[in-house]
Amino acid sequence: MAEPVELFCWGGGWDLPSVHTDSLVVLAYVKFSGAKLAVKSIDWTWRTITASVPQLHYEGTTVTEPTQILNFLRKQRFNADFELTAKQGADTMAYIALLEEKLRPTLLHTFWVDAENYANLTRPWFTSHSPFPLNFFVPGRQASLALSRILLTKAESPLLNITEVEGKIYSEAKECLNLLSHRLGNFHFFFGDTPTSLDAFVFGHIAPLFKAPLPSGQLQKHLNQLDNLCQFCNAILKNYFTDPPAEKRMDYG
Amino acid sequence: MSLAAEAFVSQIAAAEPWPENATLYQPLKEDQILLSDSASSLAVQTFLRMCGLPVLVSCRANAEYMSPSGKVPFIHVGNQVVSELGPIVQFTKAKGHSLSDGLDDVQRAEMKAYMELVNNMLLTAELYIQWCDDHTATEISRPRYSSPYSWPLNHILAYQKQWEVRRKMNAIGWSGKSLEQVYEDVSQCCQALSQRLGTQPYFFSKQPTELDALVFGHLFTILTTQLTNDELAEKVKSYTNLLSFCHRIEQTYFKEHERESQSGSSRHSKGSLP
């Protein structure tokens, strides 16, 4: 590629290269596939409110959304999935759908809607990583987006009350984590010994839950009981993200 | 329902056998029901037939409002009302009928993942095409949805439903998608299902499971429903093993139904598979 490809993500924290699930998915895939691009964090810029993160810039075009970015990288021949069979590719799509439907609403709830976590962890982090005066708006906007997503997809109308949904989404998320644990079994990665896009997606969803110091984390406690998933996270962090994550600017290649 | 109430209902459900007069409620077949509701309803009917449980299908204009969760279809069994395929599968399991008992943990994880794929992609795509595509919404969805009601209620209800669905699409990030992208997503979903099915008769080799019921419900409805254009059906038809899968389930579980209703195919549905 003649020009460098730029990736905009949320910055790192809590021992992770990024605290944002979608950004982590893309960063992990970049590492797995060996793609060379310049990772720029959007912390302390106006992009915190204008950009839909993660965002890939290449020769004037912009690609957003993890699945679109992964497709783009595959077309540029940075493919972590070329050894998969057709059936495994289909399984990947199915498990990603499972993560989106069952785990993501609960992750959104844990970080953005649960009052204790939001007030003590999420809001301070995002406030301190946004420029003035956006630090007043960014966390609140993310929180209201998260709440509306949970209510619109999971709540039974007309009872749009978050407390009734909570029990249901937490039990679904625990079941989802159990299913992932069963599927992973004793292997290092979901499809044998090399990581693929499914590993990137699972890592992106689980890692913030695993590493963040949540004051009230019933889902985190459940995750800690699933040893193979915890080892999976640690292995990826150790083998692929050994750079200290506290730097604001990471350039590759 | 809260978790405690669900556990209570399961206990009560386990106490009684399946009655003869169990009823499934859905919107009116001829005039009112839309693609997505028809698909969900067919999935539930197929599942119950696969379990060998008798159920009467009753069409009501206000089925959506009678349902405890606002979604159709729902079944009325004994003195309980359960809606949507997921809870219905759990309910029948509490009564001792289950299709997925023979699966091990990894297979069950796969089955749930594929069911979520169908819900996430196919169902959302159906809702998008029905309500977010202006052409289809104006020509088909709004007139059909509000057909049992008189003016001005029909306008109000139709626009309210459209607004609700568009809000949901917005929340999950589908509102930025174009129609071609949605068709592409449907195609990818069908490709994944086709690859998983391969040459087997059912998704988990010899025995049908709730995944087979769900996939059949959606694919059969897509293939036999007339929309403004045939592009959605064409996407599905390009996968021959999915077509033969639908034929096989139709032949196995709906043969008697087909023979009875030869004369009564509705305007919306084209009747049997092409």
Coordinates of C-alpha atoms in Angstrom, one line a residue:
Chain A
M1 CA 0.0 0.0 0.0
A2 CA 1.4 3.4 -1.0
E3 CA -0.1 5.5 1.7
P4 CA -0.3 4.3 5.3
V5 CA -3.6 3.0 6.4
E6 CA -4.8 4.7 9.6
L7 CA -7.0 3.2 12.3
F8 CA -8.7 5.4 14.8
C9 CA -9.5 3.7 18.2
W10 CA -10.2 4.5 21.7
G11 CA -7.1 4.5 23.8
G12 CA -5.7 1.9 26.2
G13 CA -6.3 1.3 29.8
W14 CA -6.8 -1.4 32.4
D15 CA -3.8 -3.4 30.9
L16 CA -5.6 -3.5 27.5
P17 CA -4.6 -1.8 24.2
S18 CA -8.1 -0.3 24.1
V19 CA -11.0 -0.2 26.4
H20 CA -13.6 -0.2 23.7
T21 CA -14.9 -3.6 22.5
D22 CA -15.1 -2.8 18.8
S23 CA -11.7 -1.2 18.7
L24 CA -10.2 -4.2 20.5
V25 CA -11.7 -6.6 18.0
V26 CA -10.0 -4.7 15.1
L27 CA -6.7 -4.4 17.0
A28 CA -6.6 -8.1 17.8
Y29 CA -7.4 -9.0 14.1
V30 CA -4.7 -6.6 12.9
K31 CA -2.2 -8.4 15.2
F32 CA -3.4 -11.9 14.1
S33 CA -3.3 -11.2 10.4
G34 CA 0.0 -9.2 10.5
A35 CA -1.5 -6.1 8.8
K36 CA 0.6 -3.0 8.9
L37 CA -1.2 0.1 9.8
A38 CA -0.9 3.2 11.9
V39 CA -3.1 3.1 15.0
K40 CA -4.1 6.5 16.3
S41 CA -6.0 6.9 19.4
I42 CA -8.9 9.4 19.4
D43 CA -8.5 10.3 23.1
W44 CA -8.4 14.0 23.7
T45 CA -9.5 14.9 20.2
W46 CA -12.8 16.1 18.8
R47 CA -13.1 12.7 17.2
T48 CA -14.5 11.4 20.5
I49 CA -17.8 12.8 19.6
T50 CA -17.7 13.1 15.8
A51 CA -16.2 9.8 14.8
S52 CA -17.9 6.4 14.9
V53 CA -15.0 4.3 16.3
P54 CA -13.3 2.2 15.1
Q55 CA -12.6 3.8 11.8
L56 CA -10.2 2.9 9.1
H57 CA -8.9 5.6 6.7
Y58 CA -7.3 4.5 3.4
E59 CA -6.7 6.7 0.4
G60 CA -9.7 8.9 1.2
T61 CA -12.2 6.2 1.9
T62 CA -13.5 5.6 5.4
V63 CA -14.6 2.2 6.7
T64 CA -16.4 1.8 10.0
E65 CA -17.8 -1.2 11.9
P66 CA -15.6 -4.1 12.8
T67 CA -17.1 -6.5 10.3
Q68 CA -16.6 -4.0 7.4
I69 CA -13.1 -3.3 8.5
L70 CA -12.2 -7.0 8.7
N71 CA -13.7 -7.5 5.2
F72 CA -11.5 -4.6 4.0
L73 CA -8.4 -6.1 5.5
R74 CA -9.2 -9.5 4.0
K75 CA -9.5 -7.9 0.5
Q76 CA -6.1 -6.3 1.1
R77 CA -4.9 -9.9 1.6
F78 CA -4.4 -9.7 5.4
N79 CA -6.5 -12.7 6.1
A80 CA -6.3 -14.6 9.3
D81 CA -9.1 -16.9 8.2
F82 CA -7.8 -18.5 5.0
E83 CA -7.1 -21.8 6.6
L84 CA -10.7 -22.2 7.8
T85 CA -13.0 -24.6 6.0
A86 CA -16.3 -23.4 4.7
K87 CA -18.2 -24.9 7.6
Q88 CA -15.8 -23.2 10.1
G89 CA -16.4 -19.9 8.3
A90 CA -20.2 -20.4 8.7
D91 CA -19.6 -21.3 12.4
T92 CA -17.7 -18.0 12.8
M93 CA -20.7 -16.0 11.5
A94 CA -23.0 -17.9 13.9
Y95 CA -20.9 -17.4 17.0
I96 CA -20.4 -13.7 16.2
A97 CA -24.2 -13.4 16.0
L98 CA -24.5 -15.1 19.3
L99 CA -22.0 -12.7 20.9
E100 CA -23.9 -9.7 19.4
E101 CA -27.3 -10.9 20.6
K102 CA -26.6 -12.4 24.0
L103 CA -23.4 -10.9 25.3
R104 CA -23.2 -7.4 24.0
P105 CA -26.4 -6.0 25.6
T106 CA -25.2 -7.2 29.0
L107 CA -21.7 -5.8 28.4
L108 CA -23.3 -2.5 27.6
H109 CA -25.4 -2.7 30.7
T110 CA -22.4 -3.6 32.9
F111 CA -20.3 -0.7 31.7
W112 CA -22.8 2.0 30.9
V113 CA -26.1 1.4 32.7
D114 CA -25.2 -0.2 36.0
A115 CA -25.1 2.9 38.3
E116 CA -22.1 1.9 40.4
N117 CA -19.9 0.9 37.5
Y118 CA -20.8 3.9 35.4
A119 CA -20.2 6.4 38.1
N120 CA -17.0 4.9 39.5
L121 CA -15.3 3.5 36.5
T122 CA -16.7 4.2 33.0
R123 CA -17.6 7.8 33.2
P124 CA -14.4 8.9 35.0
W125 CA -12.3 7.1 32.4
F126 CA -14.1 8.5 29.4
T127 CA -14.3 11.9 30.9
S128 CA -10.6 12.1 31.6
H129 CA -9.9 10.9 28.0
S130 CA -12.1 13.5 26.2
P131 CA -11.1 17.1 25.6
F132 CA -12.9 20.0 27.2
P133 CA -15.8 20.7 26.8
L134 CA -16.7 17.4 25.3
N135 CA -16.0 15.6 28.5
F136 CA -19.4 16.7 29.7
F137 CA -21.2 15.2 26.7
V138 CA -19.3 12.1 25.6
P139 CA -20.0 9.7 28.5
G140 CA -23.7 10.7 28.8
R141 CA -24.3 10.2 25.1
Q142 CA -22.7 6.8 25.1
A143 CA -24.7 5.8 28.1
S144 CA -28.0 6.9 26.6
L145 CA -27.2 5.0 23.4
A146 CA -26.4 1.9 25.4
L147 CA -29.6 2.1 27.4
S148 CA -31.8 2.7 24.3
R149 CA -30.2 -0.2 22.5
I150 CA -30.9 -2.6 25.4
L151 CA -34.5 -1.4 25.8
L152 CA -35.3 -1.5 22.2
T153 CA -33.9 -5.0 21.5
K154 CA -34.6 -6.8 24.7
A155 CA -37.4 -5.2 26.6
E156 CA -40.9 -6.4 25.9
S157 CA -43.1 -3.5 24.8
P158 CA -44.9 -1.7 26.4
L159 CA -43.0 -2.5 29.6
L160 CA -39.9 -0.5 28.8
N161 CA -38.4 -0.8 32.2
I162 CA -34.8 -1.6 32.6
T163 CA -35.1 -3.5 35.9
E164 CA -37.3 -6.2 34.3
V165 CA -34.8 -6.7 31.5
E166 CA -31.8 -6.9 33.8
G167 CA -32.4 -10.4 35.1
K168 CA -33.0 -11.7 31.6
I169 CA -30.0 -10.2 29.9
Y170 CA -27.6 -11.3 32.7
S171 CA -28.8 -14.9 32.6
E172 CA -28.5 -14.9 28.8
A173 CA -25.0 -13.5 29.0
K174 CA -23.9 -16.1 31.6
E175 CA -25.3 -18.8 29.3
C176 CA -23.5 -17.3 26.4
L177 CA -20.2 -17.4 28.3
N178 CA -20.8 -21.0 29.3
L179 CA -21.5 -21.9 25.6
L180 CA -18.2 -20.2 24.5
S181 CA -16.3 -22.0 27.2
H182 CA -17.8 -25.4 26.1
R183 CA -16.9 -24.6 22.5
L184 CA -13.3 -23.5 23.3
G185 CA -12.7 -26.6 25.5
N186 CA -9.0 -27.2 26.0
F187 CA -7.8 -25.6 22.8
H188 CA -5.7 -22.4 22.6
F189 CA -8.0 -20.9 20.0
F190 CA -11.4 -21.6 18.6
F191 CA -10.2 -23.2 15.4
G192 CA -7.0 -25.0 16.3
D193 CA -3.7 -23.4 17.0
T194 CA -3.8 -20.2 15.0
P195 CA -6.1 -17.3 15.9
T196 CA -8.9 -16.2 13.5
S197 CA -11.5 -13.5 13.3
L198 CA -13.7 -15.3 15.8
D199 CA -10.9 -15.2 18.3
A200 CA -10.6 -11.5 17.7
F201 CA -14.4 -11.0 18.3
V202 CA -14.5 -13.1 21.4
F203 CA -11.3 -11.4 22.8
G204 CA -12.8 -7.9 22.1
H205 CA -15.9 -8.7 24.0
I206 CA -14.4 -10.6 26.9
A207 CA -11.2 -8.7 27.6
P208 CA -12.7 -5.5 29.0
L209 CA -15.0 -7.6 31.2
F210 CA -12.0 -9.6 32.3
K211 CA -9.6 -6.8 33.0
A212 CA -11.6 -3.8 34.1
P213 CA -11.7 -3.1 37.8
L214 CA -15.5 -3.2 38.1
P215 CA -17.0 -2.2 41.5
S216 CA -20.1 -4.3 40.9
G217 CA -19.4 -7.2 38.5
Q218 CA -21.5 -10.2 38.7
L219 CA -20.8 -11.1 35.1
Q220 CA -17.1 -10.6 35.8
K221 CA -17.3 -13.1 38.7
H222 CA -19.0 -15.6 36.4
L223 CA -16.3 -15.1 33.8
N224 CA -13.5 -15.7 36.3
Q225 CA -15.0 -19.1 37.0
L226 CA -14.5 -20.1 33.4
D227 CA -10.8 -20.8 33.4
N228 CA -10.3 -21.5 29.8
L229 CA -11.7 -18.2 28.7
C230 CA -9.5 -16.4 31.2
Q231 CA -6.4 -18.2 29.9
F232 CA -7.5 -17.4 26.4
C233 CA -7.5 -13.7 27.2
N234 CA -4.2 -13.8 29.0
A235 CA -2.6 -15.8 26.2
I236 CA -3.6 -13.3 23.5
L237 CA -2.5 -10.4 25.7
K238 CA 0.9 -11.9 26.4
N239 CA 1.6 -13.2 22.9
Y240 CA 0.3 -10.4 20.7
F241 CA 0.1 -7.3 22.9
T242 CA 3.3 -7.2 24.8
D243 CA 3.8 -3.5 24.2
P244 CA 2.8 -1.6 27.3
P245 CA -0.6 -0.2 26.6
A246 CA -0.2 3.1 28.3
E247 CA 1.2 4.8 25.2
K248 CA -1.2 7.1 23.4
R249 CA 0.3 6.6 20.0
M250 CA 1.3 3.2 18.6
D251 CA 2.9 3.0 15.2
Y252 CA 3.4 -0.2 13.3
G253 CA 5.4 -0.7 10.2
Chain B
M1 CA -41.4 -12.4 32.9
S2 CA -39.0 -12.3 35.8
L3 CA -36.8 -15.3 36.4
A4 CA -38.8 -16.4 39.5
A5 CA -42.0 -16.2 37.6
E6 CA -40.5 -18.2 34.7
A7 CA -39.3 -20.9 37.1
F8 CA -42.8 -21.1 38.7
V9 CA -44.4 -21.4 35.3
S10 CA -42.0 -24.2 34.3
Q11 CA -43.0 -26.1 37.4
I12 CA -46.7 -25.7 36.7
A13 CA -46.1 -26.7 33.1
A14 CA -44.3 -29.8 34.1
A15 CA -47.3 -31.0 36.1
E16 CA -49.8 -31.3 33.2
P17 CA -49.5 -33.2 29.9
W18 CA -50.1 -31.5 26.6
P19 CA -53.8 -30.9 26.1
E20 CA -55.7 -31.5 22.9
N21 CA -57.0 -28.0 22.5
A22 CA -53.7 -26.1 22.5
T23 CA -54.0 -23.1 20.2
L24 CA -51.6 -21.0 18.3
Y25 CA -52.6 -17.4 17.6
Q26 CA -51.3 -15.3 14.8
P27 CA -52.6 -12.3 12.7
L28 CA -55.0 -12.9 9.9
K29 CA -53.4 -15.0 7.2
E30 CA -55.1 -13.7 4.2
D31 CA -55.0 -10.0 4.7
Q32 CA -52.9 -8.9 7.7
I33 CA -49.9 -11.1 8.5
L34 CA -46.5 -9.8 7.3
L35 CA -43.4 -11.7 6.2
S36 CA -41.6 -11.6 9.5
D37 CA -44.6 -12.7 11.6
S38 CA -45.5 -15.4 9.2
A39 CA -42.0 -16.7 9.3
S40 CA -42.0 -16.8 13.1
S41 CA -45.4 -18.4 13.2
L42 CA -44.4 -21.1 10.7
A43 CA -41.2 -21.8 12.7
V44 CA -43.3 -22.5 15.8
Q45 CA -45.8 -24.6 14.0
T46 CA -43.0 -26.7 12.4
F47 CA -41.4 -27.2 15.8
L48 CA -44.6 -28.4 17.4
R49 CA -45.2 -30.8 14.5
M50 CA -41.7 -32.1 14.8
C51 CA -42.4 -32.8 18.5
G52 CA -45.6 -34.5 17.5
L53 CA -47.7 -32.1 19.6
P54 CA -51.1 -31.1 18.2
V55 CA -52.0 -27.4 17.9
L56 CA -54.8 -25.5 16.3
V57 CA -54.0 -22.4 14.4
S58 CA -56.3 -19.5 15.1
C59 CA -56.1 -16.2 13.2
R60 CA -57.0 -13.1 15.1
A61 CA -56.7 -9.5 14.1
N62 CA -55.5 -8.4 17.5
A63 CA -53.1 -11.3 18.0
E64 CA -50.2 -8.9 18.6
Y65 CA -52.0 -7.2 21.4
M66 CA -53.1 -10.5 23.1
S67 CA -49.5 -11.7 23.2
P68 CA -47.8 -11.3 26.6
S69 CA -44.6 -10.0 25.0
G70 CA -46.2 -8.1 22.1
K71 CA -44.7 -10.5 19.6
V72 CA -46.5 -13.2 17.6
P73 CA -47.0 -16.1 17.5
F74 CA -48.1 -17.2 20.9
I75 CA -49.6 -20.4 22.1
H76 CA -52.3 -20.9 24.6
V77 CA -51.9 -24.2 26.4
G78 CA -54.0 -25.2 29.3
N79 CA -54.1 -22.0 31.4
Q80 CA -50.7 -20.7 30.2
V81 CA -49.8 -18.3 27.4
V82 CA -46.3 -18.4 26.0
S83 CA -44.9 -16.4 23.1
E84 CA -41.9 -16.6 20.8
L85 CA -40.0 -19.7 19.8
G86 CA -37.3 -19.5 22.5
P87 CA -39.8 -19.6 25.5
I88 CA -42.0 -22.1 23.7
V89 CA -39.1 -24.5 23.3
Q90 CA -38.4 -24.2 27.0
F91 CA -42.0 -24.6 27.8
T92 CA -42.3 -27.8 25.8
K93 CA -39.1 -29.0 27.4
A94 CA -40.7 -28.6 30.8
K95 CA -43.5 -30.8 29.6
G96 CA -41.1 -33.4 28.6
H97 CA -40.8 -33.0 24.8
S98 CA -37.5 -31.9 23.5
L99 CA -35.7 -32.2 20.1
S100 CA -32.2 -31.3 21.2
D101 CA -31.7 -33.8 24.1
G102 CA -29.4 -35.9 22.0
L103 CA -26.9 -33.1 21.4
D104 CA -23.8 -32.7 23.5
D105 CA -22.6 -29.4 24.9
V106 CA -20.6 -28.3 21.9
Q107 CA -23.4 -29.1 19.5
R108 CA -25.9 -27.3 21.7
A109 CA -23.6 -24.3 21.7
E110 CA -23.5 -24.4 17.9
M111 CA -27.3 -24.8 17.6
K112 CA -27.9 -21.8 19.8
A113 CA -25.3 -19.8 17.8
Y114 CA -27.0 -20.6 14.5
M115 CA -30.4 -19.8 15.9
E116 CA -29.0 -16.4 16.9
L117 CA -27.5 -16.0 13.4
V118 CA -31.0 -16.5 11.9
N119 CA -32.6 -14.1 14.3
N120 CA -29.9 -11.5 14.0
M121 CA -29.6 -11.6 10.2
L122 CA -32.7 -13.1 8.5
L123 CA -35.3 -11.7 10.9
T124 CA -33.7 -8.3 11.1
A125 CA -33.4 -8.2 7.3
E126 CA -37.0 -9.1 6.9
L127 CA -38.1 -6.4 9.3
Y128 CA -35.8 -3.9 7.5
I129 CA -37.2 -4.8 4.1
Q130 CA -40.8 -4.6 5.3
W131 CA -40.6 -1.3 7.2
C132 CA -37.5 0.6 6.3
D133 CA -37.8 0.3 2.6
D134 CA -40.2 3.0 1.6
H135 CA -41.5 1.2 -1.4
T136 CA -42.4 -2.0 0.4
A137 CA -43.7 -0.2 3.4
T138 CA -46.1 1.9 1.3
E139 CA -47.2 -0.8 -1.1
I140 CA -47.4 -3.8 1.2
S141 CA -46.6 -3.5 4.9
R142 CA -48.7 -0.5 6.0
P143 CA -51.9 -1.5 4.1
R144 CA -51.7 -5.1 5.3
Y145 CA -50.8 -4.3 8.9
S146 CA -53.7 -1.9 9.3
S147 CA -56.3 -3.7 7.1
P148 CA -58.6 -4.8 9.9
Y149 CA -59.0 -1.3 11.2
S150 CA -61.0 1.7 9.9
W151 CA -59.8 5.2 9.3
P152 CA -58.1 7.0 11.1
L153 CA -56.9 4.1 13.4
N154 CA -55.3 2.2 10.5
H155 CA -53.0 5.1 9.6
I156 CA -52.1 5.7 13.3
L157 CA -51.3 2.1 14.0
A158 CA -49.3 1.5 10.8
Y159 CA -47.1 4.6 11.2
Q160 CA -46.6 3.8 14.9
K161 CA -45.4 0.3 14.1
Q162 CA -43.2 1.7 11.4
W163 CA -41.7 4.2 13.7
E164 CA -41.0 1.5 16.3
V165 CA -39.2 -0.7 13.9
R166 CA -37.2 2.1 12.5
R167 CA -36.1 3.1 16.0
K168 CA -35.0 -0.4 16.7
M169 CA -33.0 -0.5 13.4
N170 CA -31.4 2.7 14.4
A171 CA -30.4 1.3 17.8
I172 CA -28.6 -1.7 16.3
G173 CA -27.0 0.2 13.5
W174 CA -28.9 -1.1 10.5
S175 CA -30.5 2.3 9.6
G176 CA -27.3 3.3 7.7
K177 CA -27.5 0.2 5.5
S178 CA -28.8 0.3 2.0
L179 CA -31.1 -2.3 0.6
E180 CA -28.4 -3.9 -1.5
Q181 CA -26.3 -4.3 1.7
V182 CA -29.2 -6.0 3.4
Y183 CA -29.7 -8.4 0.5
E184 CA -25.9 -9.1 0.6
D185 CA -26.3 -9.9 4.4
V186 CA -29.1 -12.2 3.7
S187 CA -27.0 -13.9 1.0
Q188 CA -24.1 -14.4 3.4
C189 CA -26.4 -15.7 6.1
C190 CA -27.9 -18.2 3.6
Q191 CA -24.4 -19.2 2.5
A192 CA -23.4 -19.9 6.1
L193 CA -26.5 -22.0 6.6
S194 CA -25.9 -23.8 3.3
Q195 CA -22.4 -24.6 4.3
R196 CA -23.4 -25.8 7.7
L197 CA -26.1 -28.0 6.3
G198 CA -23.9 -29.5 3.6
T199 CA -25.4 -32.7 2.3
Q200 CA -27.0 -33.8 5.6
P201 CA -30.8 -34.1 5.8
Y202 CA -31.0 -31.9 8.9
F203 CA -28.5 -29.5 10.6
F204 CA -27.6 -32.1 13.2
S205 CA -27.5 -35.1 10.9
K206 CA -30.5 -37.4 11.3
Q207 CA -32.8 -35.8 13.8
P208 CA -34.5 -32.4 13.3
T209 CA -34.0 -29.8 16.0
E210 CA -35.5 -26.4 16.7
L211 CA -32.8 -24.9 14.5
D212 CA -34.3 -26.8 11.5
A213 CA -37.8 -25.5 12.4
L214 CA -36.6 -21.9 12.6
V215 CA -34.6 -22.1 9.4
F216 CA -37.5 -23.8 7.6
G217 CA -40.0 -21.2 8.9
H218 CA -37.9 -18.3 7.6
L219 CA -36.8 -19.7 4.3
F220 CA -40.1 -21.2 3.3
T221 CA -41.9 -17.9 4.0
I222 CA -39.3 -15.9 2.0
L223 CA -39.7 -18.3 -0.9
T224 CA -43.4 -18.2 -1.0
T225 CA -44.2 -14.6 -0.2
Q226 CA -44.8 -12.0 -2.8
L227 CA -43.0 -8.8 -2.2
T228 CA -42.5 -5.8 -4.5
N229 CA -39.6 -7.7 -6.2
D230 CA -38.3 -11.2 -6.1
E231 CA -34.7 -10.4 -5.1
L232 CA -34.9 -11.8 -1.6
A233 CA -36.4 -15.1 -2.9
E234 CA -33.7 -15.2 -5.6
K235 CA -30.9 -14.9 -3.0
V236 CA -32.3 -18.0 -1.2
K237 CA -33.0 -20.0 -4.3
S238 CA -29.3 -19.8 -5.3
Y239 CA -28.5 -22.4 -2.6
T240 CA -29.9 -25.7 -3.8
N241 CA -29.3 -27.6 -0.6
L242 CA -31.4 -25.1 1.3
L243 CA -34.2 -25.5 -1.3
S244 CA -34.2 -29.3 -1.0
F245 CA -34.1 -28.9 2.8
C246 CA -37.3 -26.9 2.6
H247 CA -38.9 -29.3 0.2
R248 CA -38.0 -32.2 2.5
I249 CA -39.5 -30.7 5.6
E250 CA -42.6 -29.5 3.8
Q251 CA -43.1 -33.1 2.5
T252 CA -42.5 -34.7 5.8
Y253 CA -44.4 -32.5 8.1
F254 CA -46.9 -30.6 6.1
K255 CA -48.1 -33.1 3.5
E256 CA -51.6 -33.6 5.0
H257 CA -51.9 -29.8 5.5
E258 CA -51.0 -29.3 1.8
R259 CA -53.6 -31.7 0.7
E260 CA -56.3 -30.0 2.7
S261 CA -55.5 -26.5 1.7
Q262 CA -55.0 -26.9 -2.0
S263 CA -57.8 -24.6 -2.8
G264 CA -57.1 -22.0 -0.2
S265 CA -53.8 -20.3 -0.9
S266 CA -53.8 -16.6 0.1
R267 CA -53.1 -13.6 -2.1
H268 CA -49.9 -12.9 -0.1
S269 CA -48.5 -16.3 -0.1
K270 CA -47.9 -18.1 -3.4
G271 CA -49.0 -21.4 -1.8
S272 CA -46.4 -24.1 -2.3
L273 CA -42.7 -24.0 -3.2
P274 CA -41.7 -23.2 -6.8

